[in-house]
mmCIF file with all atom_site columns, C-alpha atoms in Angstrom:
data_model
loop_
_atom_site.group_PDB
_atom_site.id
_atom_site.type_symbol
_atom_site.label_atom_id
_atom_site.label_alt_id
_atom_site.label_comp_id
_atom_site.label_asym_id
_atom_site.label_entity_id
_atom_site.label_seq_id
_atom_site.pdbx_PDB_ins_code
_atom_site.Cartn_x
_atom_site.Cartn_y
_atom_site.Cartn_z
_atom_site.occupancy
_atom_site.B_iso_or_equiv
_atom_site.pdbx_formal_charge
_atom_site.auth_seq_id
_atom_site.auth_comp_id
_atom_site.auth_asym_id
_atom_site.auth_atom_id
_atom_site.pdbx_PDB_model_num
ATOM 1   C CA . UNK X 1 1   ? 190.075 157.839 42.759 1.00 0.00 ? 1   UNK X CA 1
ATOM 2   C CA . UNK X 1 2   ? 188.873 160.248 44.366 1.00 0.00 ? 2   UNK X CA 1
ATOM 3   C CA . UNK X 1 3   ? 186.339 161.195 41.580 1.00 0.00 ? 3   UNK X CA 1
ATOM 4   C CA . UNK X 1 4   ? 184.877 157.409 41.681 1.00 0.00 ? 4   UNK X CA 1
ATOM 5   C CA . UNK X 1 5   ? 184.666 158.281 45.681 1.00 0.00 ? 5   UNK X CA 1
ATOM 6   C CA . UNK X 1 6   ? 182.601 161.308 45.035 1.00 0.00 ? 6   UNK X CA 1
ATOM 7   C CA . UNK X 1 7   ? 180.123 159.786 42.364 1.00 0.00 ? 7   UNK X CA 1
ATOM 8   C CA . UNK X 1 8   ? 179.936 156.676 44.486 1.00 0.00 ? 8   UNK X CA 1
ATOM 9   C CA . UNK X 1 9   ? 178.743 159.046 47.830 1.00 0.00 ? 9   UNK X CA 1
ATOM 10  C CA . UNK X 1 10  ? 176.619 161.451 45.979 1.00 0.00 ? 10  UNK X CA 1
ATOM 11  C CA . UNK X 1 11  ? 174.372 158.464 44.614 1.00 0.00 ? 11  UNK X CA 1
ATOM 12  C CA . UNK X 1 12  ? 174.885 157.249 48.570 1.00 0.00 ? 12  UNK X CA 1
ATOM 13  C CA . UNK X 1 13  ? 172.981 160.856 49.153 1.00 0.00 ? 13  UNK X CA 1
ATOM 14  C CA . UNK X 1 14  ? 170.727 160.670 46.678 1.00 0.00 ? 14  UNK X CA 1
ATOM 15  C CA . UNK X 1 15  ? 169.225 157.243 47.174 1.00 0.00 ? 15  UNK X CA 1
ATOM 16  C CA . UNK X 1 16  ? 169.190 158.582 51.284 1.00 0.00 ? 16  UNK X CA 1
ATOM 17  C CA . UNK X 1 17  ? 166.603 161.167 50.232 1.00 0.00 ? 17  UNK X CA 1
ATOM 18  C CA . UNK X 1 18  ? 164.572 159.388 47.807 1.00 0.00 ? 18  UNK X CA 1
ATOM 19  C CA . UNK X 1 19  ? 164.231 156.315 50.769 1.00 0.00 ? 19  UNK X CA 1
ATOM 20  C CA . UNK X 1 20  ? 163.570 158.718 52.910 1.00 0.00 ? 20  UNK X CA 1
ATOM 21  C CA . UNK X 1 21  ? 161.275 161.221 50.963 1.00 0.00 ? 21  UNK X CA 1
ATOM 22  C CA . UNK X 1 22  ? 159.166 157.855 50.251 1.00 0.00 ? 22  UNK X CA 1
ATOM 23  C CA . UNK X 1 23  ? 159.017 156.547 53.828 1.00 0.00 ? 23  UNK X CA 1
ATOM 24  C CA . UNK X 1 24  ? 157.629 160.236 54.990 1.00 0.00 ? 24  UNK X CA 1
ATOM 25  C CA . UNK X 1 25  ? 154.925 159.870 51.789 1.00 0.00 ? 25  UNK X CA 1
ATOM 26  C CA . UNK X 1 26  ? 153.844 156.107 52.967 1.00 0.00 ? 26  UNK X CA 1
ATOM 27  C CA . UNK X 1 27  ? 153.510 156.929 56.517 1.00 0.00 ? 27  UNK X CA 1
ATOM 28  C CA . UNK X 1 28  ? 151.513 160.321 55.632 1.00 0.00 ? 28  UNK X CA 1
ATOM 29  C CA . UNK X 1 29  ? 149.133 158.464 52.845 1.00 0.00 ? 29  UNK X CA 1
ATOM 30  C CA . UNK X 1 30  ? 148.684 154.592 54.899 1.00 0.00 ? 30  UNK X CA 1
ATOM 31  C CA . UNK X 1 31  ? 150.160 155.295 58.552 1.00 0.00 ? 31  UNK X CA 1
ATOM 32  C CA . UNK X 1 32  ? 150.179 158.304 59.725 1.00 0.00 ? 32  UNK X CA 1
ATOM 33  C CA . UNK X 1 33  ? 146.172 158.698 60.917 1.00 0.00 ? 33  UNK X CA 1
ATOM 34  C CA . UNK X 1 34  ? 145.433 160.630 57.684 1.00 0.00 ? 34  UNK X CA 1
ATOM 35  C CA . UNK X 1 35  ? 141.256 162.488 57.634 1.00 0.00 ? 35  UNK X CA 1
ATOM 36  C CA . UNK X 1 36  ? 139.308 159.800 56.348 1.00 0.00 ? 36  UNK X CA 1
ATOM 37  C CA . UNK X 1 37  ? 136.880 163.361 55.563 1.00 0.00 ? 37  UNK X CA 1
ATOM 38  C CA . UNK X 1 38  ? 139.479 164.895 53.384 1.00 0.00 ? 38  UNK X CA 1
ATOM 39  C CA . UNK X 1 39  ? 139.137 160.940 50.897 1.00 0.00 ? 39  UNK X CA 1
ATOM 40  C CA . UNK X 1 40  ? 135.755 161.069 50.722 1.00 0.00 ? 40  UNK X CA 1
ATOM 41  C CA . UNK X 1 41  ? 135.590 164.345 49.428 1.00 0.00 ? 41  UNK X CA 1
ATOM 42  C CA . UNK X 1 42  ? 138.002 163.758 46.979 1.00 0.00 ? 42  UNK X CA 1
ATOM 43  C CA . UNK X 1 43  ? 136.065 160.520 46.040 1.00 0.00 ? 43  UNK X CA 1
ATOM 44  C CA . UNK X 1 44  ? 136.122 160.756 42.103 1.00 0.00 ? 44  UNK X CA 1
ATOM 45  C CA . UNK X 1 45  ? 139.926 160.731 42.344 1.00 0.00 ? 45  UNK X CA 1
ATOM 46  C CA . UNK X 1 46  ? 139.781 157.057 44.909 1.00 0.00 ? 46  UNK X CA 1
ATOM 47  C CA . UNK X 1 47  ? 139.739 154.266 42.453 1.00 0.00 ? 47  UNK X CA 1
ATOM 48  C CA . UNK X 1 48  ? 137.618 151.249 43.646 1.00 0.00 ? 48  UNK X CA 1
ATOM 49  C CA . UNK X 1 49  ? 138.714 148.168 44.523 1.00 0.00 ? 49  UNK X CA 1
ATOM 50  C CA . UNK X 1 50  ? 136.840 144.532 46.239 1.00 0.00 ? 50  UNK X CA 1
ATOM 51  C CA . UNK X 1 51  ? 138.132 142.601 48.686 1.00 0.00 ? 51  UNK X CA 1
ATOM 52  C CA . UNK X 1 52  ? 136.309 139.585 48.966 1.00 0.00 ? 52  UNK X CA 1
ATOM 53  C CA . UNK X 1 53  ? 138.860 137.467 50.633 1.00 0.00 ? 53  UNK X CA 1
ATOM 54  C CA . UNK X 1 54  ? 140.602 139.937 52.914 1.00 0.00 ? 54  UNK X CA 1
ATOM 55  C CA . UNK X 1 55  ? 142.611 138.470 55.569 1.00 0.00 ? 55  UNK X CA 1
ATOM 56  C CA . UNK X 1 56  ? 140.711 140.236 58.215 1.00 0.00 ? 56  UNK X CA 1
ATOM 57  C CA . UNK X 1 57  ? 137.297 138.577 57.233 1.00 0.00 ? 57  UNK X CA 1
ATOM 58  C CA . UNK X 1 58  ? 138.215 136.123 59.748 1.00 0.00 ? 58  UNK X CA 1
ATOM 59  C CA . UNK X 1 59  ? 137.088 138.876 62.008 1.00 0.00 ? 59  UNK X CA 1
ATOM 60  C CA . UNK X 1 60  ? 133.960 138.897 61.138 1.00 0.00 ? 60  UNK X CA 1
ATOM 61  C CA . UNK X 1 61  ? 130.829 136.323 61.433 1.00 0.00 ? 61  UNK X CA 1
ATOM 62  C CA . UNK X 1 62  ? 129.928 135.982 58.099 1.00 0.00 ? 62  UNK X CA 1
ATOM 63  C CA . UNK X 1 63  ? 127.205 133.676 58.217 1.00 0.00 ? 63  UNK X CA 1
ATOM 64  C CA . UNK X 1 64  ? 123.452 134.886 57.189 1.00 0.00 ? 64  UNK X CA 1
ATOM 65  C CA . UNK X 1 65  ? 122.606 135.818 61.198 1.00 0.00 ? 65  UNK X CA 1
ATOM 66  C CA . UNK X 1 66  ? 118.488 136.708 61.674 1.00 0.00 ? 66  UNK X CA 1
ATOM 67  C CA . UNK X 1 67  ? 117.809 139.841 63.524 1.00 0.00 ? 67  UNK X CA 1
ATOM 68  C CA . UNK X 1 68  ? 117.489 138.281 66.620 1.00 0.00 ? 68  UNK X CA 1
ATOM 69  C CA . UNK X 1 69  ? 120.644 136.631 66.114 1.00 0.00 ? 69  UNK X CA 1
ATOM 70  C CA . UNK X 1 70  ? 122.146 140.240 65.369 1.00 0.00 ? 70  UNK X CA 1
ATOM 71  C CA . UNK X 1 71  ? 120.457 141.662 68.536 1.00 0.00 ? 71  UNK X CA 1
ATOM 72  C CA . UNK X 1 72  ? 121.501 138.287 70.951 1.00 0.00 ? 72  UNK X CA 1
ATOM 73  C CA . UNK X 1 73  ? 125.329 138.219 69.701 1.00 0.00 ? 73  UNK X CA 1
ATOM 74  C CA . UNK X 1 74  ? 125.968 142.240 69.504 1.00 0.00 ? 74  UNK X CA 1
ATOM 75  C CA . UNK X 1 75  ? 127.537 143.389 72.565 1.00 0.00 ? 75  UNK X CA 1
ATOM 76  C CA . UNK X 1 76  ? 125.897 146.736 71.199 1.00 0.00 ? 76  UNK X CA 1
ATOM 77  C CA . UNK X 1 77  ? 123.779 147.710 69.032 1.00 0.00 ? 77  UNK X CA 1
ATOM 78  C CA . UNK X 1 78  ? 123.205 152.200 68.649 1.00 0.00 ? 78  UNK X CA 1
ATOM 79  C CA . UNK X 1 79  ? 121.391 154.039 66.445 1.00 0.00 ? 79  UNK X CA 1
ATOM 80  C CA . UNK X 1 80  ? 123.344 157.756 66.149 1.00 0.00 ? 80  UNK X CA 1
ATOM 81  C CA . UNK X 1 81  ? 125.661 158.937 63.526 1.00 0.00 ? 81  UNK X CA 1
ATOM 82  C CA . UNK X 1 82  ? 128.655 159.457 62.579 1.00 0.00 ? 82  UNK X CA 1
ATOM 83  C CA . UNK X 1 83  ? 130.823 162.258 64.368 1.00 0.00 ? 83  UNK X CA 1
ATOM 84  C CA . UNK X 1 84  ? 133.443 164.530 62.870 1.00 0.00 ? 84  UNK X CA 1
ATOM 85  C CA . UNK X 1 85  ? 137.085 162.529 63.817 1.00 0.00 ? 85  UNK X CA 1
ATOM 86  C CA . UNK X 1 86  ? 137.193 160.304 61.672 1.00 0.00 ? 86  UNK X CA 1
ATOM 87  C CA . UNK X 1 87  ? 140.669 158.762 60.348 1.00 0.00 ? 87  UNK X CA 1
ATOM 88  C CA . UNK X 1 88  ? 142.259 156.199 57.711 1.00 0.00 ? 88  UNK X CA 1
ATOM 89  C CA . UNK X 1 89  ? 144.903 153.749 58.024 1.00 0.00 ? 89  UNK X CA 1
ATOM 90  C CA . UNK X 1 90  ? 146.098 150.699 56.873 1.00 0.00 ? 90  UNK X CA 1
ATOM 91  C CA . UNK X 1 91  ? 143.609 148.545 57.097 1.00 0.00 ? 91  UNK X CA 1
ATOM 92  C CA . UNK X 1 92  ? 140.851 150.253 58.855 1.00 0.00 ? 92  UNK X CA 1
ATOM 93  C CA . UNK X 1 93  ? 138.712 153.943 59.705 1.00 0.00 ? 93  UNK X CA 1
ATOM 94  C CA . UNK X 1 94  ? 138.329 154.600 62.768 1.00 0.00 ? 94  UNK X CA 1
ATOM 95  C CA . UNK X 1 95  ? 134.988 156.955 63.147 1.00 0.00 ? 95  UNK X CA 1
ATOM 96  C CA . UNK X 1 96  ? 133.936 158.000 66.607 1.00 0.00 ? 96  UNK X CA 1
ATOM 97  C CA . UNK X 1 97  ? 129.697 157.165 66.249 1.00 0.00 ? 97  UNK X CA 1
ATOM 98  C CA . UNK X 1 98  ? 127.523 159.808 68.128 1.00 0.00 ? 98  UNK X CA 1
ATOM 99  C CA . UNK X 1 99  ? 125.117 157.804 69.993 1.00 0.00 ? 99  UNK X CA 1
ATOM 100 C CA . UNK X 1 100 ? 121.266 158.906 69.660 1.00 0.00 ? 100 UNK X CA 1
ATOM 101 C CA . UNK X 1 101 ? 119.776 155.643 71.175 1.00 0.00 ? 101 UNK X CA 1
ATOM 102 C CA . UNK X 1 102 ? 120.391 152.637 72.720 1.00 0.00 ? 102 UNK X CA 1
ATOM 103 C CA . UNK X 1 103 ? 118.824 149.453 72.139 1.00 0.00 ? 103 UNK X CA 1
ATOM 104 C CA . UNK X 1 104 ? 121.582 146.593 73.582 1.00 0.00 ? 104 UNK X CA 1
ATOM 105 C CA . UNK X 1 105 ? 124.138 147.176 76.059 1.00 0.00 ? 105 UNK X CA 1
ATOM 106 C CA . UNK X 1 106 ? 125.887 150.259 77.796 1.00 0.00 ? 106 UNK X CA 1
ATOM 107 C CA . UNK X 1 107 ? 127.876 153.361 76.491 1.00 0.00 ? 107 UNK X CA 1
ATOM 108 C CA . UNK X 1 108 ? 128.424 156.750 76.903 1.00 0.00 ? 108 UNK X CA 1
ATOM 109 C CA . UNK X 1 109 ? 127.419 159.561 74.107 1.00 0.00 ? 109 UNK X CA 1
ATOM 110 C CA . UNK X 1 110 ? 130.075 158.981 71.906 1.00 0.00 ? 110 UNK X CA 1
ATOM 111 C CA . UNK X 1 111 ? 132.152 155.342 70.670 1.00 0.00 ? 111 UNK X CA 1
ATOM 112 C CA . UNK X 1 112 ? 134.626 154.366 68.614 1.00 0.00 ? 112 UNK X CA 1
ATOM 113 C CA . UNK X 1 113 ? 134.015 151.997 65.277 1.00 0.00 ? 113 UNK X CA 1
ATOM 114 C CA . UNK X 1 114 ? 136.190 150.414 63.627 1.00 0.00 ? 114 UNK X CA 1
ATOM 115 C CA . UNK X 1 115 ? 135.068 150.382 59.806 1.00 0.00 ? 115 UNK X CA 1
ATOM 116 C CA . UNK X 1 116 ? 136.910 147.474 57.788 1.00 0.00 ? 116 UNK X CA 1
ATOM 117 C CA . UNK X 1 117 ? 137.254 150.187 54.801 1.00 0.00 ? 117 UNK X CA 1
ATOM 118 C CA . UNK X 1 118 ? 139.739 152.550 53.613 1.00 0.00 ? 118 UNK X CA 1
ATOM 119 C CA . UNK X 1 119 ? 141.717 154.769 51.363 1.00 0.00 ? 119 UNK X CA 1
ATOM 120 C CA . UNK X 1 120 ? 145.193 153.627 50.472 1.00 0.00 ? 120 UNK X CA 1
ATOM 121 C CA . UNK X 1 121 ? 147.834 155.880 49.089 1.00 0.00 ? 121 UNK X CA 1
ATOM 122 C CA . UNK X 1 122 ? 145.996 158.963 48.325 1.00 0.00 ? 122 UNK X CA 1
ATOM 123 C CA . UNK X 1 123 ? 144.694 157.029 45.460 1.00 0.00 ? 123 UNK X CA 1
ATOM 124 C CA . UNK X 1 124 ? 142.888 153.830 46.235 1.00 0.00 ? 124 UNK X CA 1
ATOM 125 C CA . UNK X 1 125 ? 139.982 152.755 48.490 1.00 0.00 ? 125 UNK X CA 1
ATOM 126 C CA . UNK X 1 126 ? 139.129 149.442 49.630 1.00 0.00 ? 126 UNK X CA 1
ATOM 127 C CA . UNK X 1 127 ? 136.222 147.670 50.278 1.00 0.00 ? 127 UNK X CA 1
ATOM 128 C CA . UNK X 1 128 ? 136.613 145.291 52.465 1.00 0.00 ? 128 UNK X CA 1
ATOM 129 C CA . UNK X 1 129 ? 134.421 141.651 52.700 1.00 0.00 ? 129 UNK X CA 1
ATOM 130 C CA . UNK X 1 130 ? 131.515 143.963 51.164 1.00 0.00 ? 130 UNK X CA 1
ATOM 131 C CA . UNK X 1 131 ? 131.374 147.128 53.637 1.00 0.00 ? 131 UNK X CA 1
ATOM 132 C CA . UNK X 1 132 ? 130.714 150.001 52.588 1.00 0.00 ? 132 UNK X CA 1
ATOM 133 C CA . UNK X 1 133 ? 132.141 153.260 55.029 1.00 0.00 ? 133 UNK X CA 1
ATOM 134 C CA . UNK X 1 134 ? 129.480 155.218 56.741 1.00 0.00 ? 134 UNK X CA 1
ATOM 135 C CA . UNK X 1 135 ? 128.311 159.101 55.077 1.00 0.00 ? 135 UNK X CA 1
ATOM 136 C CA . UNK X 1 136 ? 128.073 161.947 57.063 1.00 0.00 ? 136 UNK X CA 1
ATOM 137 C CA . UNK X 1 137 ? 125.154 163.471 58.656 1.00 0.00 ? 137 UNK X CA 1
ATOM 138 C CA . UNK X 1 138 ? 123.198 160.170 57.967 1.00 0.00 ? 138 UNK X CA 1
ATOM 139 C CA . UNK X 1 139 ? 121.229 157.802 60.719 1.00 0.00 ? 139 UNK X CA 1
ATOM 140 C CA . UNK X 1 140 ? 122.626 154.603 61.329 1.00 0.00 ? 140 UNK X CA 1
ATOM 141 C CA . UNK X 1 141 ? 121.936 151.694 63.645 1.00 0.00 ? 141 UNK X CA 1
ATOM 142 C CA . UNK X 1 142 ? 124.657 149.165 64.033 1.00 0.00 ? 142 UNK X CA 1
ATOM 143 C CA . UNK X 1 143 ? 124.763 145.385 65.193 1.00 0.00 ? 143 UNK X CA 1
ATOM 144 C CA . UNK X 1 144 ? 128.892 145.742 67.002 1.00 0.00 ? 144 UNK X CA 1
ATOM 145 C CA . UNK X 1 145 ? 130.987 143.448 68.969 1.00 0.00 ? 145 UNK X CA 1
ATOM 146 C CA . UNK X 1 146 ? 133.324 144.899 72.023 1.00 0.00 ? 146 UNK X CA 1
ATOM 147 C CA . UNK X 1 147 ? 136.694 144.913 70.631 1.00 0.00 ? 147 UNK X CA 1
ATOM 148 C CA . UNK X 1 148 ? 139.292 143.064 73.006 1.00 0.00 ? 148 UNK X CA 1
ATOM 149 C CA . UNK X 1 149 ? 142.150 145.163 74.579 1.00 0.00 ? 149 UNK X CA 1
ATOM 150 C CA . UNK X 1 150 ? 144.518 142.705 72.721 1.00 0.00 ? 150 UNK X CA 1
ATOM 151 C CA . UNK X 1 151 ? 142.812 143.900 69.327 1.00 0.00 ? 151 UNK X CA 1
ATOM 152 C CA . UNK X 1 152 ? 143.062 147.224 69.644 1.00 0.00 ? 152 UNK X CA 1
ATOM 153 C CA . UNK X 1 153 ? 146.127 147.181 67.138 1.00 0.00 ? 153 UNK X CA 1
ATOM 154 C CA . UNK X 1 154 ? 144.841 151.349 65.852 1.00 0.00 ? 154 UNK X CA 1
ATOM 155 C CA . UNK X 1 155 ? 142.846 152.577 68.983 1.00 0.00 ? 155 UNK X CA 1
ATOM 156 C CA . UNK X 1 156 ? 145.073 153.316 72.579 1.00 0.00 ? 156 UNK X CA 1
ATOM 157 C CA . UNK X 1 157 ? 143.982 150.287 74.950 1.00 0.00 ? 157 UNK X CA 1
ATOM 158 C CA . UNK X 1 158 ? 142.793 152.927 77.261 1.00 0.00 ? 158 UNK X CA 1
ATOM 159 C CA . UNK X 1 159 ? 139.663 153.482 75.191 1.00 0.00 ? 159 UNK X CA 1
ATOM 160 C CA . UNK X 1 160 ? 136.911 150.627 74.350 1.00 0.00 ? 160 UNK X CA 1
ATOM 161 C CA . UNK X 1 161 ? 136.446 150.108 70.635 1.00 0.00 ? 161 UNK X CA 1
ATOM 162 C CA . UNK X 1 162 ? 133.891 148.845 68.499 1.00 0.00 ? 162 UNK X CA 1
ATOM 163 C CA . UNK X 1 163 ? 133.863 146.739 65.463 1.00 0.00 ? 163 UNK X CA 1
ATOM 164 C CA . UNK X 1 164 ? 130.447 145.030 63.354 1.00 0.00 ? 164 UNK X CA 1
ATOM 165 C CA . UNK X 1 165 ? 129.754 142.025 64.326 1.00 0.00 ? 165 UNK X CA 1
ATOM 166 C CA . UNK X 1 166 ? 128.734 140.778 60.303 1.00 0.00 ? 166 UNK X CA 1
ATOM 167 C CA . UNK X 1 167 ? 131.518 142.502 57.937 1.00 0.00 ? 167 UNK X CA 1
ATOM 168 C CA . UNK X 1 168 ? 127.704 142.541 55.503 1.00 0.00 ? 168 UNK X CA 1
ATOM 169 C CA . UNK X 1 169 ? 124.696 142.646 58.434 1.00 0.00 ? 169 UNK X CA 1
ATOM 170 C CA . UNK X 1 170 ? 125.670 145.054 61.171 1.00 0.00 ? 170 UNK X CA 1
ATOM 171 C CA . UNK X 1 171 ? 125.077 148.357 59.736 1.00 0.00 ? 171 UNK X CA 1
ATOM 172 C CA . UNK X 1 172 ? 121.909 149.691 58.314 1.00 0.00 ? 172 UNK X CA 1
ATOM 173 C CA . UNK X 1 173 ? 120.739 153.935 57.321 1.00 0.00 ? 173 UNK X CA 1
ATOM 174 C CA . UNK X 1 174 ? 117.476 154.111 58.686 1.00 0.00 ? 174 UNK X CA 1
ATOM 175 C CA . UNK X 1 175 ? 117.973 157.164 55.790 1.00 0.00 ? 175 UNK X CA 1
ATOM 176 C CA . UNK X 1 176 ? 118.179 157.004 51.877 1.00 0.00 ? 176 UNK X CA 1
ATOM 177 C CA . UNK X 1 177 ? 120.931 154.553 50.974 1.00 0.00 ? 177 UNK X CA 1
ATOM 178 C CA . UNK X 1 178 ? 121.441 152.371 47.693 1.00 0.00 ? 178 UNK X CA 1
ATOM 179 C CA . UNK X 1 179 ? 121.200 148.390 47.932 1.00 0.00 ? 179 UNK X CA 1
ATOM 180 C CA . UNK X 1 180 ? 122.282 147.106 44.525 1.00 0.00 ? 180 UNK X CA 1
ATOM 181 C CA . UNK X 1 181 ? 124.326 143.962 43.325 1.00 0.00 ? 181 UNK X CA 1
ATOM 182 C CA . UNK X 1 182 ? 127.322 145.504 41.533 1.00 0.00 ? 182 UNK X CA 1
ATOM 183 C CA . UNK X 1 183 ? 127.773 143.767 37.424 1.00 0.00 ? 183 UNK X CA 1
ATOM 184 C CA . UNK X 1 184 ? 131.044 142.580 37.190 1.00 0.00 ? 184 UNK X CA 1
ATOM 185 C CA . UNK X 1 185 ? 130.112 144.245 33.586 1.00 0.00 ? 185 UNK X CA 1
ATOM 186 C CA . UNK X 1 186 ? 129.039 147.474 34.930 1.00 0.00 ? 186 UNK X CA 1
ATOM 187 C CA . UNK X 1 187 ? 131.567 148.011 37.391 1.00 0.00 ? 187 UNK X CA 1
ATOM 188 C CA . UNK X 1 188 ? 131.865 151.570 38.604 1.00 0.00 ? 188 UNK X CA 1
ATOM 189 C CA . UNK X 1 189 ? 135.521 152.293 38.927 1.00 0.00 ? 189 UNK X CA 1
ATOM 190 C CA . UNK X 1 190 ? 135.733 155.286 42.204 1.00 0.00 ? 190 UNK X CA 1
ATOM 191 C CA . UNK X 1 191 ? 134.102 155.412 46.274 1.00 0.00 ? 191 UNK X CA 1
ATOM 192 C CA . UNK X 1 192 ? 132.335 158.720 44.576 1.00 0.00 ? 192 UNK X CA 1
ATOM 193 C CA . UNK X 1 193 ? 130.223 156.069 42.385 1.00 0.00 ? 193 UNK X CA 1
ATOM 194 C CA . UNK X 1 194 ? 129.327 153.937 45.542 1.00 0.00 ? 194 UNK X CA 1
ATOM 195 C CA . UNK X 1 195 ? 129.707 156.418 48.382 1.00 0.00 ? 195 UNK X CA 1
ATOM 196 C CA . UNK X 1 196 ? 125.678 155.479 48.909 1.00 0.00 ? 196 UNK X CA 1
ATOM 197 C CA . UNK X 1 197 ? 125.586 151.775 48.410 1.00 0.00 ? 197 UNK X CA 1
ATOM 198 C CA . UNK X 1 198 ? 124.922 150.609 51.856 1.00 0.00 ? 198 UNK X CA 1
ATOM 199 C CA . UNK X 1 199 ? 126.945 147.274 50.522 1.00 0.00 ? 199 UNK X CA 1
ATOM 200 C CA . UNK X 1 200 ? 129.569 146.608 48.120 1.00 0.00 ? 200 UNK X CA 1
ATOM 201 C CA . UNK X 1 201 ? 129.113 142.836 46.573 1.00 0.00 ? 201 UNK X CA 1
ATOM 202 C CA . UNK X 1 202 ? 128.757 140.889 43.121 1.00 0.00 ? 202 UNK X CA 1
ATOM 203 C CA . UNK X 1 203 ? 126.794 138.776 45.443 1.00 0.00 ? 203 UNK X CA 1
ATOM 204 C CA . UNK X 1 204 ? 122.963 138.594 45.002 1.00 0.00 ? 204 UNK X CA 1
ATOM 205 C CA . UNK X 1 205 ? 122.294 136.096 47.904 1.00 0.00 ? 205 UNK X CA 1
ATOM 206 C CA . UNK X 1 206 ? 124.267 138.389 49.805 1.00 0.00 ? 206 UNK X CA 1
ATOM 207 C CA . UNK X 1 207 ? 121.903 141.696 48.930 1.00 0.00 ? 207 UNK X CA 1
ATOM 208 C CA . UNK X 1 208 ? 118.666 139.680 49.256 1.00 0.00 ? 208 UNK X CA 1
ATOM 209 C CA . UNK X 1 209 ? 119.521 138.630 52.884 1.00 0.00 ? 209 UNK X CA 1
ATOM 210 C CA . UNK X 1 210 ? 120.488 142.372 53.802 1.00 0.00 ? 210 UNK X CA 1
ATOM 211 C CA . UNK X 1 211 ? 117.093 143.897 52.403 1.00 0.00 ? 211 UNK X CA 1
ATOM 212 C CA . UNK X 1 212 ? 114.924 141.086 54.254 1.00 0.00 ? 212 UNK X CA 1
ATOM 213 C CA . UNK X 1 213 ? 116.857 142.246 57.332 1.00 0.00 ? 213 UNK X CA 1
ATOM 214 C CA . UNK X 1 214 ? 116.276 145.739 56.939 1.00 0.00 ? 214 UNK X CA 1
ATOM 215 C CA . UNK X 1 215 ? 112.969 145.513 55.982 1.00 0.00 ? 215 UNK X CA 1
ATOM 216 C CA . UNK X 1 216 ? 112.232 143.933 59.540 1.00 0.00 ? 216 UNK X CA 1
ATOM 217 C CA . UNK X 1 217 ? 114.364 146.525 61.249 1.00 0.00 ? 217 UNK X CA 1
ATOM 218 C CA . UNK X 1 218 ? 112.195 149.416 59.526 1.00 0.00 ? 218 UNK X CA 1
ATOM 219 C CA . UNK X 1 219 ? 109.272 147.046 60.376 1.00 0.00 ? 219 UNK X CA 1
#
């Protein structure tokens, strides 16, 4: 009997340790605010997943907005670059954005932008609805919507945070970038392969509209 009890409690102890270990691993990889820059630097080992049907798409305008509508509907339109602090969470990336010029709205020199793409389990990169993360060192024009305080899941309620107004048409790199349609027959498999892409989408219609908007912005 004592032998059986010893085996039982030993098994309980091992399972408890395993559960704690797995919990710590999950907490580190997808919940406990990991450094996005570290994940991006290891892009060749981050598998690409294109999530076109995420429930998070409901938070964004997915219509083919005109440039005039983007300006009218945005709470903030700014030009600038990503800051040093970028935090990966389980559903998004929280990026500091350093403002060089404000075209619509008012803000300080730095804001927090919630980007709807993220890394998971130190293995995967998820692009939500075609959005791709901003690249460090590049200049962007952003069309943003302020997040209501009750939706700031990943940001302190005392801070002001913004999200892209449109999941596909709110971010324009004013430097060089790649604008292509992903072909399923030759689909890239890692973040490294798509890090310079403006969008990660299989839709030619989305790419064409994006290119039209960008030409208007640059003209």
